[in-house]
mmCIF file of C-alpha atoms and ligand atoms in Angstrom:
data_model
loop_
_atom_site.group_PDB
_atom_site.id
_atom_site.type_symbol
_atom_site.label_atom_id
_atom_site.label_comp_id
_atom_site.label_asym_id
_atom_site.label_seq_id
_atom_site.Cartn_x
_atom_site.Cartn_y
_atom_site.Cartn_z
ATOM 1 C CA MET A 1 -18.841 -17.285 8.276
ATOM 2 C CA PHE A 2 -14.906 -17.374 7.884
ATOM 3 C CA GLU A 3 -12.687 -20.295 8.476
ATOM 4 C CA LEU A 4 -9.104 -19.654 7.969
ATOM 5 C CA GLU A 5 -8.253 -23.235 7.307
ATOM 6 C CA SER A 6 -11.170 -23.281 4.424
ATOM 7 C CA VAL A 7 -9.315 -20.470 2.618
ATOM 8 C CA ILE A 8 -5.583 -21.515 2.628
ATOM 9 C CA ARG A 9 -4.600 -23.593 -0.484
ATOM 10 C CA LYS A 10 -4.142 -26.983 0.279
ATOM 11 C CA ASN A 11 -0.309 -27.151 -0.978
ATOM 12 C CA ILE A 12 0.483 -24.129 1.435
ATOM 13 C CA MET A 13 -1.309 -25.688 4.383
ATOM 14 C CA ALA A 14 1.016 -29.143 3.596
ATOM 15 C CA LEU A 15 4.117 -26.896 3.218
ATOM 16 C CA LEU A 16 6.922 -27.685 5.080
ATOM 17 C CA PRO A 17 8.658 -24.147 5.137
ATOM 18 C CA TYR A 18 12.368 -23.519 4.765
ATOM 19 C CA SER A 19 14.370 -23.950 7.860
ATOM 20 C CA SER A 20 17.282 -21.195 7.935
ATOM 21 C CA ALA A 21 20.278 -21.465 9.902
ATOM 22 C CA ARG A 22 18.728 -18.763 11.991
ATOM 23 C CA ASP A 23 15.695 -20.750 12.476
ATOM 24 C CA GLU A 24 17.658 -23.579 13.941
ATOM 25 C CA PHE A 25 19.668 -21.683 16.309
ATOM 26 C CA SER A 26 18.417 -17.962 17.051
ATOM 27 C CA GLY A 27 20.238 -17.098 20.591
ATOM 28 C CA GLN A 28 23.777 -15.394 21.101
ATOM 29 C CA ALA A 29 26.821 -17.524 20.447
ATOM 30 C CA GLU A 30 30.621 -17.284 20.152
ATOM 31 C CA LEU A 31 30.889 -18.300 16.637
ATOM 32 C CA PHE A 32 28.552 -18.975 13.755
ATOM 33 C CA LEU A 33 29.798 -21.273 11.404
ATOM 34 C CA ASP A 34 26.272 -22.473 10.287
ATOM 35 C CA ALA A 35 25.127 -20.358 7.244
ATOM 36 C CA ASN A 36 28.015 -20.578 4.750
ATOM 37 C CA GLU A 37 28.789 -16.823 4.966
ATOM 38 C CA SER A 38 32.035 -14.866 4.511
ATOM 39 C CA PRO A 39 33.867 -14.050 7.836
ATOM 40 C CA PHE A 40 34.893 -11.059 5.970
ATOM 41 C CA GLY A 41 33.210 -7.820 5.539
ATOM 42 C CA SER A 42 30.860 -5.720 7.498
ATOM 43 C CA LEU A 43 27.572 -6.710 5.509
ATOM 44 C CA ASN A 44 28.877 -10.543 5.677
ATOM 45 C CA ARG A 45 25.959 -11.928 7.610
ATOM 46 C CA TYR A 46 22.589 -12.826 6.871
ATOM 47 C CA PRO A 47 19.964 -10.194 8.391
ATOM 48 C CA ASP A 48 17.599 -11.384 11.092
ATOM 49 C CA PRO A 49 15.007 -13.351 9.007
ATOM 50 C CA TYR A 50 12.027 -11.951 11.254
ATOM 51 C CA GLN A 51 13.095 -8.646 11.965
ATOM 52 C CA CYS A 52 12.582 -8.760 15.675
ATOM 53 C CA GLU A 53 14.332 -5.243 16.785
ATOM 54 C CA LEU A 54 12.106 -3.505 13.740
ATOM 55 C CA LYS A 55 8.981 -5.305 15.108
ATOM 56 C CA ASN A 56 9.766 -4.517 18.655
ATOM 57 C CA LYS A 57 9.786 -1.134 18.107
ATOM 58 C CA LEU A 58 7.001 -0.930 15.948
ATOM 59 C CA ALA A 59 4.942 -3.024 18.462
ATOM 60 C CA THR A 60 5.694 -0.447 21.153
ATOM 61 C CA GLN A 61 5.079 2.269 19.412
ATOM 62 C CA ARG A 62 1.428 1.229 18.171
ATOM 63 C CA ASN A 63 0.767 -0.888 21.375
ATOM 64 C CA LEU A 64 0.432 -4.073 19.329
ATOM 65 C CA ASP A 65 1.485 -7.736 19.838
ATOM 66 C CA GLU A 66 4.844 -8.314 17.853
ATOM 67 C CA LYS A 67 3.228 -11.646 16.709
ATOM 68 C CA MET A 68 0.691 -9.636 14.588
ATOM 69 C CA ILE A 69 3.220 -7.925 12.576
ATOM 70 C CA PHE A 70 4.949 -9.030 9.199
ATOM 71 C CA VAL A 71 7.584 -7.097 7.621
ATOM 72 C CA GLY A 72 7.592 -7.375 3.720
ATOM 73 C CA ASN A 73 9.832 -6.139 1.020
ATOM 74 C CA GLY A 74 7.751 -3.472 0.601
ATOM 75 C CA SER A 75 4.006 -4.015 0.707
ATOM 76 C CA ASP A 76 3.886 -5.281 -2.867
ATOM 77 C CA GLU A 77 5.815 -8.167 -1.580
ATOM 78 C CA VAL A 78 2.904 -8.967 1.002
ATOM 79 C CA ILE A 79 0.176 -8.494 -1.723
ATOM 80 C CA ASP A 80 1.990 -11.250 -3.761
ATOM 81 C CA LEU A 81 2.383 -13.450 -1.047
ATOM 82 C CA LEU A 82 -1.348 -13.290 -0.129
ATOM 83 C CA TYR A 83 -2.229 -14.297 -3.507
ATOM 84 C CA ARG A 84 0.062 -17.281 -3.384
ATOM 85 C CA ILE A 85 -1.263 -18.600 0.332
ATOM 86 C CA PHE A 86 -4.775 -18.090 -0.528
ATOM 87 C CA CYS A 87 -5.706 -18.266 -4.168
ATOM 88 C CA GLU A 88 -5.484 -21.348 -6.074
ATOM 89 C CA PRO A 89 -4.461 -20.313 -9.807
ATOM 90 C CA LYS A 90 -7.172 -20.824 -12.389
ATOM 91 C CA ARG A 91 -9.968 -21.331 -9.534
ATOM 92 C CA ASP A 92 -10.188 -18.711 -6.855
ATOM 93 C CA LYS A 93 -11.304 -15.114 -7.412
ATOM 94 C CA ALA A 94 -10.162 -12.001 -5.516
ATOM 95 C CA LEU A 95 -12.023 -8.671 -5.795
ATOM 96 C CA THR A 96 -11.257 -5.146 -5.525
ATOM 97 C CA PHE A 97 -12.950 -1.691 -6.426
ATOM 98 C CA THR A 98 -11.750 0.459 -9.453
ATOM 99 C CA PRO A 99 -9.957 2.494 -10.005
ATOM 100 C CA THR A 100 -7.482 1.461 -7.530
ATOM 101 C CA TYR A 101 -3.873 0.555 -7.116
ATOM 102 C CA GLY A 102 -2.512 -1.502 -10.325
ATOM 103 C CA MET A 103 -0.725 -4.035 -8.281
ATOM 104 C CA TYR A 104 -3.622 -6.005 -6.903
ATOM 105 C CA ASP A 105 -4.637 -6.560 -10.779
ATOM 106 C CA VAL A 106 -0.859 -7.414 -11.840
ATOM 107 C CA SER A 107 -0.184 -9.827 -8.594
ATOM 108 C CA ALA A 108 -3.372 -11.496 -9.875
ATOM 109 C CA GLY A 109 -2.169 -11.986 -13.322
ATOM 110 C CA ILE A 110 1.020 -13.321 -12.058
ATOM 111 C CA ASN A 111 -0.760 -15.780 -9.791
ATOM 112 C CA ASP A 112 -3.288 -16.811 -12.461
ATOM 113 C CA VAL A 113 -6.228 -15.338 -10.511
ATOM 114 C CA GLU A 114 -9.059 -13.832 -11.574
ATOM 115 C CA LEU A 115 -9.683 -10.293 -10.119
ATOM 116 C CA LEU A 116 -13.195 -9.130 -10.168
ATOM 117 C CA LYS A 117 -13.534 -5.478 -10.484
ATOM 118 C CA VAL A 118 -16.472 -3.472 -9.069
ATOM 119 C CA PRO A 119 -16.286 0.079 -10.398
ATOM 120 C CA LEU A 120 -16.595 2.686 -7.756
ATOM 121 C CA THR A 121 -19.492 5.137 -7.887
ATOM 122 C CA ASP A 122 -19.396 8.491 -9.549
ATOM 123 C CA ASP A 123 -18.242 10.074 -6.187
ATOM 124 C CA PHE A 124 -15.678 7.205 -5.866
ATOM 125 C CA ASP A 125 -17.704 5.345 -3.417
ATOM 126 C CA ILE A 126 -18.077 1.667 -2.912
ATOM 127 C CA ASP A 127 -21.307 0.267 -4.379
ATOM 128 C CA ILE A 128 -22.151 -1.990 -1.218
ATOM 129 C CA GLU A 129 -25.106 -3.655 -2.945
ATOM 130 C CA THR A 130 -23.344 -5.227 -5.771
ATOM 131 C CA THR A 131 -20.460 -5.932 -3.630
ATOM 132 C CA LYS A 132 -22.443 -7.910 -0.988
ATOM 133 C CA ALA A 133 -23.989 -9.683 -4.023
ATOM 134 C CA LEU A 134 -20.758 -10.687 -5.494
ATOM 135 C CA LEU A 135 -19.577 -11.767 -2.096
ATOM 136 C CA GLY A 136 -22.623 -14.024 -1.730
ATOM 137 C CA ALA A 137 -22.447 -15.578 -5.339
ATOM 138 C CA GLU A 138 -18.625 -15.910 -5.798
ATOM 139 C CA GLN A 139 -15.898 -17.818 -3.958
ATOM 140 C CA ILE A 140 -13.916 -14.891 -3.161
ATOM 141 C CA LYS A 141 -10.621 -15.607 -1.516
ATOM 142 C CA LEU A 142 -9.255 -12.086 -1.381
ATOM 143 C CA THR A 143 -10.803 -8.668 -1.362
ATOM 144 C CA PHE A 144 -8.611 -5.490 -1.603
ATOM 145 C CA ILE A 145 -9.627 -2.114 -0.380
ATOM 146 C CA CYS A 146 -7.366 0.637 -0.948
ATOM 147 C CA SER A 147 -8.139 3.300 1.896
ATOM 148 C CA PRO A 148 -7.189 6.092 0.967
ATOM 149 C CA ASN A 149 -7.683 5.186 -2.396
ATOM 150 C CA ASN A 150 -4.948 5.582 -4.853
ATOM 151 C CA PRO A 151 -5.786 7.375 -7.351
ATOM 152 C CA THR A 152 -8.774 8.911 -6.037
ATOM 153 C CA GLY A 153 -7.439 9.991 -2.755
ATOM 154 C CA ASN A 154 -10.733 9.380 -0.545
ATOM 155 C CA VAL A 155 -11.318 7.022 2.455
ATOM 156 C CA PHE A 156 -13.918 4.514 2.761
ATOM 157 C CA CYS A 157 -15.998 4.916 5.495
ATOM 158 C CA GLN A 158 -15.610 2.323 8.285
ATOM 159 C CA GLN A 159 -19.168 0.676 8.418
ATOM 160 C CA LYS A 160 -19.026 -0.084 4.391
ATOM 161 C CA ILE A 161 -15.467 -1.707 5.270
ATOM 162 C CA GLU A 162 -16.906 -3.709 8.316
ATOM 163 C CA THR A 163 -19.959 -4.805 6.396
ATOM 164 C CA ILE A 164 -17.393 -6.410 3.825
ATOM 165 C CA LEU A 165 -15.472 -8.007 6.601
ATOM 166 C CA GLN A 166 -18.659 -9.458 8.019
ATOM 167 C CA THR A 167 -20.010 -10.679 4.341
ATOM 168 C CA SER A 168 -16.794 -11.835 3.017
ATOM 169 C CA THR A 169 -15.862 -15.786 3.732
ATOM 170 C CA GLY A 170 -12.402 -14.816 2.453
ATOM 171 C CA ILE A 171 -9.568 -12.560 3.586
ATOM 172 C CA VAL A 172 -9.992 -8.758 3.371
ATOM 173 C CA VAL A 173 -7.123 -6.606 2.802
ATOM 174 C CA ILE A 174 -7.378 -2.789 3.608
ATOM 175 C CA ASP A 175 -4.214 -0.936 2.161
ATOM 176 C CA GLU A 176 -3.533 1.865 4.296
ATOM 177 C CA ALA A 177 -0.406 3.017 2.341
ATOM 178 C CA TYR A 178 -1.596 6.761 2.783
ATOM 179 C CA ILE A 179 -3.255 6.594 5.959
ATOM 180 C CA ASP A 180 -0.603 8.749 7.840
ATOM 181 C CA PHE A 181 -1.629 11.626 5.533
ATOM 182 C CA SER A 182 -5.507 10.979 6.659
ATOM 183 C CA SER A 183 -7.341 12.395 9.637
ATOM 184 C CA THR A 184 -9.295 9.198 9.732
ATOM 185 C CA LYS A 185 -7.652 6.460 12.005
ATOM 186 C CA SER A 186 -6.112 3.216 10.713
ATOM 187 C CA LEU A 187 -8.397 0.038 11.073
ATOM 188 C CA VAL A 188 -5.392 -1.893 12.631
ATOM 189 C CA GLY A 189 -7.718 -1.925 16.040
ATOM 190 C CA LEU A 190 -10.352 -3.989 14.253
ATOM 191 C CA ILE A 191 -7.923 -7.056 13.969
ATOM 192 C CA ASP A 192 -9.094 -8.406 17.335
ATOM 193 C CA ARG A 193 -12.660 -8.387 15.928
ATOM 194 C CA TYR A 194 -11.862 -10.105 12.390
ATOM 195 C CA PRO A 195 -9.885 -13.095 12.017
ATOM 196 C CA ASN A 196 -9.949 -12.460 8.077
ATOM 197 C CA LEU A 197 -8.598 -8.661 8.346
ATOM 198 C CA VAL A 198 -5.313 -7.797 6.894
ATOM 199 C CA VAL A 199 -4.185 -4.187 7.037
ATOM 200 C CA LEU A 200 -1.125 -3.224 4.666
ATOM 201 C CA GLN A 201 0.608 -0.098 5.825
ATOM 202 C CA THR A 202 4.193 1.090 4.452
ATOM 203 C CA MET A 203 7.442 3.020 5.120
ATOM 204 C CA SER A 204 7.352 4.267 1.452
ATOM 205 C CA LYS A 205 5.321 7.158 1.796
ATOM 206 C CA ALA A 206 4.931 9.485 4.900
ATOM 207 C CA ARG A 207 8.124 7.788 6.266
ATOM 208 C CA GLY A 208 10.297 8.503 3.083
ATOM 209 C CA LEU A 209 11.876 5.367 2.680
ATOM 210 C CA ALA A 210 10.327 4.072 -0.765
ATOM 211 C CA ALA A 211 13.933 3.157 -1.746
ATOM 212 C CA ALA A 212 14.245 1.121 1.095
ATOM 213 C CA ARG A 213 11.377 -1.353 0.410
ATOM 214 C CA VAL A 214 9.630 -2.082 3.751
ATOM 215 C CA GLY A 215 6.102 -2.700 4.210
ATOM 216 C CA PHE A 216 3.860 -4.081 6.988
ATOM 217 C CA ALA A 217 1.228 -6.534 7.275
ATOM 218 C CA PHE A 218 -0.935 -6.544 10.331
ATOM 219 C CA ALA A 219 -3.457 -9.361 11.376
ATOM 220 C CA ALA A 220 -4.294 -12.130 13.546
ATOM 221 C CA ARG A 221 -1.534 -14.424 14.438
ATOM 222 C CA PRO A 222 -2.444 -17.495 12.259
ATOM 223 C CA ILE A 223 -2.487 -14.975 9.020
ATOM 224 C CA ILE A 224 1.128 -13.730 10.006
ATOM 225 C CA GLU A 225 2.426 -17.503 10.802
ATOM 226 C CA LEU A 226 1.215 -18.074 7.177
ATOM 227 C CA LEU A 227 3.084 -15.127 5.886
ATOM 228 C CA ASN A 228 6.150 -16.318 7.474
ATOM 229 C CA LYS A 229 5.792 -19.737 6.332
ATOM 230 C CA VAL A 230 5.943 -18.656 2.463
ATOM 231 C CA LYS A 231 8.242 -15.660 2.451
ATOM 232 C CA PRO A 232 11.634 -16.140 1.208
ATOM 233 C CA PRO A 233 13.846 -16.582 4.401
ATOM 234 C CA TYR A 234 15.695 -13.202 4.448
ATOM 235 C CA ASN A 235 13.196 -10.848 2.546
ATOM 236 C CA VAL A 236 14.158 -7.788 4.206
ATOM 237 C CA SER A 237 17.818 -6.691 4.022
ATOM 238 C CA LEU A 238 20.008 -5.511 7.134
ATOM 239 C CA LEU A 239 20.251 -2.252 5.789
ATOM 240 C CA ASN A 240 16.488 -1.864 4.858
ATOM 241 C CA GLN A 241 15.647 -3.126 8.509
ATOM 242 C CA GLN A 242 18.244 -0.435 9.955
ATOM 243 C CA ALA A 243 16.800 2.429 7.864
ATOM 244 C CA ALA A 244 13.302 1.691 8.754
ATOM 245 C CA LEU A 245 14.242 1.428 12.709
ATOM 246 C CA ASP A 246 16.195 4.951 12.169
ATOM 247 C CA ALA A 247 12.855 6.094 10.549
ATOM 248 C CA LEU A 248 10.666 4.976 13.224
ATOM 249 C CA ASN A 249 13.041 6.485 16.087
ATOM 250 C CA ASN A 250 12.860 9.869 14.183
ATOM 251 C CA GLU A 251 9.510 11.106 15.107
ATOM 252 C CA THR A 252 10.661 14.607 15.031
ATOM 253 C CA ASP A 253 11.524 14.515 11.408
ATOM 254 C CA TYR A 254 8.343 12.271 10.462
ATOM 255 C CA CYS A 255 6.019 14.950 12.239
ATOM 256 C CA ARG A 256 7.480 17.927 10.274
ATOM 257 C CA ASN A 257 7.917 16.427 7.061
ATOM 258 C CA LEU A 258 4.256 15.216 7.178
ATOM 259 C CA GLN A 259 2.989 18.624 8.306
ATOM 260 C CA GLU A 260 5.050 20.220 5.481
ATOM 261 C CA ILE A 261 3.376 17.815 2.806
ATOM 262 C CA LEU A 262 -0.129 18.339 4.233
ATOM 263 C CA ALA A 263 0.408 22.126 4.191
ATOM 264 C CA GLU A 264 1.683 22.184 0.645
ATOM 265 C CA LYS A 265 -1.041 20.073 -0.598
ATOM 266 C CA GLU A 266 -3.514 22.545 0.693
ATOM 267 C CA THR A 267 -1.453 25.561 -1.322
ATOM 268 C CA LEU A 268 -1.523 23.231 -4.335
ATOM 269 C CA TYR A 269 -5.228 22.580 -3.910
ATOM 270 C CA ASN A 270 -6.174 26.027 -3.894
ATOM 271 C CA PHE A 271 -3.769 27.050 -6.780
ATOM 272 C CA LEU A 272 -4.970 24.299 -8.863
ATOM 273 C CA GLU A 273 -8.730 25.259 -8.177
ATOM 274 C CA GLY A 274 -8.068 28.735 -9.479
ATOM 275 C CA LEU A 275 -6.759 27.485 -12.885
ATOM 276 C CA SER A 276 -9.191 27.889 -15.901
ATOM 277 C CA SER A 277 -7.748 24.416 -17.643
ATOM 278 C CA VAL A 278 -8.848 22.611 -14.133
ATOM 279 C CA GLN A 279 -12.412 21.328 -14.077
ATOM 280 C CA GLU A 280 -12.296 19.963 -10.551
ATOM 281 C CA VAL A 281 -9.729 19.097 -7.671
ATOM 282 C CA PHE A 282 -10.865 16.071 -5.795
ATOM 283 C CA PRO A 283 -10.453 16.051 -1.889
ATOM 284 C CA SER A 284 -7.877 13.930 -1.148
ATOM 285 C CA ALA A 285 -6.810 12.209 2.311
ATOM 286 C CA ALA A 286 -3.320 11.128 0.687
ATOM 287 C CA ASN A 287 -0.060 12.783 -0.517
ATOM 288 C CA PHE A 288 -1.359 13.373 -3.859
ATOM 289 C CA LEU A 289 -4.267 15.326 -5.560
ATOM 290 C CA LEU A 290 -6.352 13.926 -8.440
ATOM 291 C CA VAL A 291 -6.923 16.696 -11.001
ATOM 292 C CA ARG A 292 -9.597 17.108 -13.719
ATOM 293 C CA PHE A 293 -8.321 19.204 -16.497
ATOM 294 C CA ASN A 294 -10.034 20.341 -19.570
ATOM 295 C CA ASP A 295 -7.582 18.304 -21.509
ATOM 296 C CA ALA A 296 -5.260 15.883 -19.343
ATOM 297 C CA ASP A 297 -3.379 14.427 -22.235
ATOM 298 C CA LEU A 298 -2.488 18.008 -23.437
ATOM 299 C CA ILE A 299 -1.399 19.151 -19.847
ATOM 300 C CA TYR A 300 0.631 15.942 -19.361
ATOM 301 C CA GLN A 301 2.715 16.204 -22.816
ATOM 302 C CA ARG A 302 3.593 19.927 -22.065
ATOM 303 C CA LEU A 303 4.601 19.360 -18.452
ATOM 304 C CA ILE A 304 7.004 16.415 -19.987
ATOM 305 C CA LYS A 305 8.130 18.804 -22.403
ATOM 306 C CA ARG A 306 9.215 21.036 -19.284
ATOM 307 C CA LYS A 307 10.689 17.681 -17.849
ATOM 308 C CA ILE A 308 7.949 17.652 -14.932
ATOM 309 C CA ILE A 309 6.288 14.295 -14.750
ATOM 310 C CA VAL A 310 2.848 13.639 -13.227
ATOM 311 C CA ARG A 311 0.791 10.795 -13.623
ATOM 312 C CA ASN A 312 -1.643 10.765 -16.411
ATOM 313 C CA ARG A 313 -4.645 8.743 -15.267
ATOM 314 C CA ASN A 314 -6.894 9.714 -18.103
ATOM 315 C CA THR A 315 -7.365 6.124 -19.423
ATOM 316 C CA LEU A 316 -8.706 5.299 -15.712
ATOM 317 C CA ILE A 317 -10.607 8.408 -14.911
ATOM 318 C CA ARG A 318 -11.560 10.845 -17.633
ATOM 319 C CA ASN A 319 -9.247 13.921 -18.206
ATOM 320 C CA CYS A 320 -7.468 13.322 -14.608
ATOM 321 C CA ILE A 321 -4.178 13.729 -13.720
ATOM 322 C CA ARG A 322 -2.661 12.498 -10.359
ATOM 323 C CA ILE A 323 -0.178 14.884 -8.997
ATOM 324 C CA THR A 324 2.221 13.992 -5.922
ATOM 325 C CA VAL A 325 2.585 16.769 -3.568
ATOM 326 C CA GLY A 326 6.214 17.562 -3.525
ATOM 327 C CA SER A 327 8.394 20.172 -1.338
ATOM 328 C CA SER A 328 7.614 23.581 -1.390
ATOM 329 C CA THR A 329 10.386 24.255 -4.357
ATOM 330 C CA GLU A 330 9.198 21.139 -6.309
ATOM 331 C CA ASN A 331 5.630 22.463 -6.187
ATOM 332 C CA GLN A 332 6.681 26.018 -6.782
ATOM 333 C CA LEU A 333 8.140 24.905 -9.826
ATOM 334 C CA LEU A 334 5.123 22.778 -11.109
ATOM 335 C CA MET A 335 2.933 25.947 -10.112
ATOM 336 C CA ASN A 336 4.976 28.094 -12.183
ATOM 337 C CA GLU A 337 4.739 25.757 -15.448
ATOM 338 C CA LEU A 338 1.048 25.500 -14.874
ATOM 339 C CA LYS A 339 0.678 29.396 -14.724
ATOM 340 C CA GLN A 340 2.592 29.476 -17.814
ATOM 341 C CA LEU A 341 0.588 27.010 -19.620
ATOM 342 C CA GLU A 342 -2.158 28.772 -18.613
ATOM 343 C CA ASN A 343 -1.126 31.766 -20.363
ATOM 344 C CA GLU A 344 -0.617 29.852 -23.531
ATOM 345 C CA LYS A 345 -3.687 30.291 -25.705
ATOM 346 C CA SER A 346 -4.610 26.595 -26.569
ATOM 347 C CA ILE A 347 -4.872 25.633 -23.007
ATOM 348 C CA VAL A 348 -7.262 28.259 -21.734
ATOM 349 C CA TYR A 349 -11.097 27.375 -22.453
HETATM 350 N N1 LIG B 1 -0.366 0.265 -1.822
HETATM 351 C C1 LIG B 1 -0.441 1.306 -2.613
HETATM 352 C C2 LIG B 1 -2.125 1.804 -2.468
HETATM 353 C C3 LIG B 1 0.370 2.057 -3.135
HETATM 354 O O1 LIG B 1 -0.049 3.304 -3.885
HETATM 355 C C4 LIG B 1 1.564 1.678 -3.191
HETATM 356 C C5 LIG B 1 2.929 2.421 -4.013
HETATM 357 N N2 LIG B 1 2.507 3.316 -4.841
HETATM 358 C C6 LIG B 1 1.950 0.319 -2.648
HETATM 359 C C7 LIG B 1 1.007 -0.412 -1.681
HETATM 360 C C8 LIG B 1 3.302 -0.329 -2.372
HETATM 361 O O2 LIG B 1 4.186 0.026 -1.569
HETATM 362 P P1 LIG B 1 5.536 -0.432 -1.277
HETATM 363 O O3 LIG B 1 6.331 0.645 -1.715
HETATM 364 O O4 LIG B 1 5.410 -0.759 0.479
HETATM 365 O O5 LIG B 1 5.494 -1.673 -1.850
#
């Protein structure tokens, strides 16, 4: 049984949050002399601490309540805030399914929280029996499920995710950074049914704003209120809020770019499947492909020599490299190089 009060750290529950000038007065006025800003310049005023315009746009687009949205300085900020709100350092535990996105582990380390790792099965699926047993035996405050998963590219089935949501007495975070590229729909719609669900999304991938650092958490209102309580007062800059708003207003570019990336992914997939240096290209619901080569380290080094950088995941998944789908020109460059390498005797098996 999930009870929010019992999973919040006591000090966070008791915390008196910082009250910014904009918390004390948030209406329109003739003259603002309450935040020690400079009267000069165009970026001289603090940004809206609650990003109301951005949330309003997103809420309208997604048919959501604005109070169910938190905006972070990238979703990485939200991951860290969740540890800080829910996990008592040195005592509480978190859980994830490996291999997966590295920041769940790094943020756990920073917050001095033990992260339990359930290995994915050989076909990159969640071992639900092991997971249920762990959730029953351990005090797990946070569970991270990355779907589509980075770096394996697959989506986990909703039924398994719901079993975890039902079994866990803690918060379950579904990281949907790559959901736009997937034909599976977001689980944001489950928030009304699960008070322990947090869904993460980001402007960094399909929306093309990795440099701007804007990520979202969607959850029931009490969880959003906690995130607002602990966040730095002005965590998303005015420039970044504006960039995110502009991107959300530009559905045409978003749809066109998304279609192009999906088409390019297919081209790259078919090309890679035909290489004799490749053992397997894993199906991907994201904007990257996980590829098992005969010798990943060798391919990785050869590509570096040609100034093409991919992500060598050999230490996580044997002989695997993660390749981001680029533009048509970028992918062509990569394919040309791989074709050339293929002709070099040492790489053909
Ligand atoms: N989640 C996943 C699964 C990711 O792969 C990444 C970035 N690589 C992030 C979150 C971080 O996103 P952001 O840029 O919004 O911090």
